[in-house]
Structures are given as structure tokens and as C-alpha cells.
mmCIF file of C-alpha atoms in Angstrom:
data_model
loop_
_atom_site.group_PDB
_atom_site.id
_atom_site.type_symbol
_atom_site.label_atom_id
_atom_site.label_comp_id
_atom_site.label_asym_id
_atom_site.label_seq_id
_atom_site.Cartn_x
_atom_site.Cartn_y
_atom_site.Cartn_z
ATOM 1 C CA MET A 438 39.669 9.071 -26.062
ATOM 2 C CA LYS A 439 38.144 5.652 -26.757
ATOM 3 C CA THR A 440 40.655 3.951 -24.481
ATOM 4 C CA THR A 441 39.870 6.362 -21.640
ATOM 5 C CA LYS A 442 36.140 5.710 -21.988
ATOM 6 C CA ARG A 443 36.717 1.957 -22.032
ATOM 7 C CA PHE A 444 38.823 2.107 -18.869
ATOM 8 C CA ALA A 445 36.254 4.343 -17.200
ATOM 9 C CA SER A 446 33.408 1.970 -18.062
ATOM 10 C CA LEU A 447 35.461 -1.030 -16.913
ATOM 11 C CA PHE A 448 36.267 0.731 -13.647
ATOM 12 C CA LEU A 449 32.593 1.591 -13.049
ATOM 13 C CA ALA A 450 31.487 -1.955 -13.856
ATOM 14 C CA MET A 451 34.034 -3.383 -11.403
ATOM 15 C CA LEU A 452 32.991 -0.851 -8.757
ATOM 16 C CA MET A 453 29.341 -1.834 -9.147
ATOM 17 C CA ALA A 454 30.172 -5.551 -9.002
ATOM 18 C CA PHE A 455 32.196 -5.171 -5.810
ATOM 19 C CA SER A 456 29.566 -2.971 -4.174
ATOM 20 C CA LEU A 457 26.870 -5.591 -4.917
ATOM 21 C CA MET A 458 29.065 -8.272 -3.341
ATOM 22 C CA ALA A 459 29.488 -6.152 -0.223
ATOM 23 C CA VAL A 460 25.738 -5.595 0.115
ATOM 24 C CA THR A 461 25.037 -9.309 -0.251
ATOM 25 C CA ALA A 462 27.723 -10.225 2.277
ATOM 26 C CA SER A 463 26.456 -7.730 4.839
ATOM 27 C CA ALA A 464 22.865 -8.944 4.434
ATOM 28 C CA CYS A 465 23.796 -12.444 5.559
ATOM 29 C CA ASP A 466 24.831 -11.725 9.128
ATOM 30 C CA ALA A 467 24.707 -15.039 10.990
ATOM 31 C CA GLY A 468 25.711 -13.691 14.404
ATOM 32 C CA HIS A 469 22.615 -11.546 15.056
ATOM 33 C CA ALA A 470 19.957 -12.940 17.415
ATOM 34 C CA HIS A 471 16.408 -11.572 17.148
ATOM 35 C CA ASP A 472 15.191 -11.169 20.725
ATOM 36 C CA GLU A 473 12.834 -8.732 22.492
ATOM 37 C CA THR A 474 15.359 -5.884 22.293
ATOM 38 C CA CYS A 475 15.762 -6.190 18.540
ATOM 39 C CA ALA A 476 13.660 -3.798 16.472
ATOM 40 C CA GLU A 477 13.074 -6.462 13.803
ATOM 41 C CA ALA A 478 11.416 -8.766 16.342
ATOM 42 C CA THR A 479 8.535 -6.306 16.839
ATOM 43 C CA VAL A 480 7.926 -5.333 13.201
ATOM 44 C CA GLN A 481 4.633 -6.706 11.909
ATOM 45 C CA PRO A 482 3.429 -6.836 8.302
ATOM 46 C CA ARG A 483 1.051 -4.056 7.282
ATOM 47 C CA ARG A 484 -2.512 -4.819 6.369
ATOM 48 C CA PRO A 485 -3.608 -3.738 2.911
ATOM 49 C CA ALA A 486 -5.675 -0.581 2.501
ATOM 50 C CA ALA A 487 -8.740 -0.311 0.295
ATOM 51 C CA TRP A 488 -10.477 2.555 -1.478
ATOM 52 C CA CYS A 489 -14.157 2.482 -2.357
ATOM 53 C CA HIS A 490 -14.654 2.294 -6.113
ATOM 54 C CA SER A 491 -17.937 4.211 -6.081
ATOM 55 C CA CYS A 492 -17.277 7.159 -3.773
ATOM 56 C CA GLY A 493 -13.441 7.177 -3.654
ATOM 57 C CA GLN A 494 -13.248 7.280 0.158
ATOM 58 C CA ALA A 495 -11.006 5.072 2.300
ATOM 59 C CA MET A 496 -12.728 1.900 3.470
ATOM 60 C CA ILE A 497 -12.841 0.828 7.120
ATOM 61 C CA ASP A 498 -11.022 -2.340 8.217
ATOM 62 C CA ASP A 499 -13.401 -4.979 9.672
ATOM 63 C CA GLY A 500 -10.673 -7.460 10.607
ATOM 64 C CA ILE A 501 -9.257 -10.709 9.329
ATOM 65 C CA VAL A 502 -11.522 -13.347 7.751
ATOM 66 C CA TRP A 503 -10.706 -16.716 6.212
ATOM 67 C CA VAL A 504 -11.978 -17.344 2.674
ATOM 68 C CA ASP A 505 -11.272 -20.760 1.110
ATOM 69 C CA GLY A 506 -8.338 -21.338 3.472
ATOM 70 C CA ARG A 507 -6.710 -17.976 2.667
ATOM 71 C CA ARG A 508 -6.291 -15.133 5.143
ATOM 72 C CA CYS A 509 -8.088 -12.011 3.920
ATOM 73 C CA VAL A 510 -8.991 -8.584 5.281
ATOM 74 C CA ALA A 511 -12.634 -7.472 5.133
ATOM 75 C CA PHE A 512 -13.526 -3.809 4.533
ATOM 76 C CA HIS A 513 -16.705 -1.742 4.442
ATOM 77 C CA CYS A 514 -17.315 1.797 3.225
ATOM 78 C CA ALA A 515 -18.672 4.376 5.688
ATOM 79 C CA THR A 516 -20.461 6.474 3.049
ATOM 80 C CA CYS A 517 -21.993 3.819 0.791
ATOM 81 C CA PRO A 518 -22.990 0.132 1.208
ATOM 82 C CA ASN A 519 -19.916 -1.315 -0.577
ATOM 83 C CA THR A 520 -17.818 -4.088 0.978
ATOM 84 C CA ALA A 521 -14.551 -5.703 -0.095
ATOM 85 C CA VAL A 522 -12.451 -8.726 0.899
ATOM 86 C CA ILE A 523 -8.755 -8.475 -0.009
ATOM 87 C CA PRO A 524 -6.251 -11.377 0.329
ATOM 88 C CA TRP A 525 -3.406 -10.699 2.703
#
């Protein structure tokens, strides 16, 4: 019984190792060109969302601001006078 369990664990470990190699090899596809027809060319990073700490409502996005050379997103709350600036 011990020998069967050892072989089973060895087989599963080898299977996992080979599957990780296959994923890594498929991720590095050098022949793909990102042009206008590619879906990855149009994907943009999402802006962060903010919740008001006093009333718990979603805050409204005021746009991008620069604070000390860092790009941030400014927010204001519609129900109370709170504001927030979150690095992006």
C-alpha cells in the first residue's frame, strides 16, 4: 500500500510539473502581433473604486490628478462632503 501511494504521489508531482511547464511555454508566444484587431490592444487598466468611510456609499470619480509626480484618481461623495485621492 505504501508503494502504491508513493507512486501515485510521484505521478501527480510529475503531472503538475509538466503542466506548469506547458503553461509557461504557451504564455511566451513570440509570433503574436498586437494590432488593432487584437483584443489585448484595446484593453485598458481599470481605475480604482472608492467607498465613503462615513456613509458607506460609492464615491464619484472626478478624474485623474497628479500628486507629487504620481498619477492618482480623485473622488468625491455625493451624500456627504468627503473627498479622497487614491494612487493609480
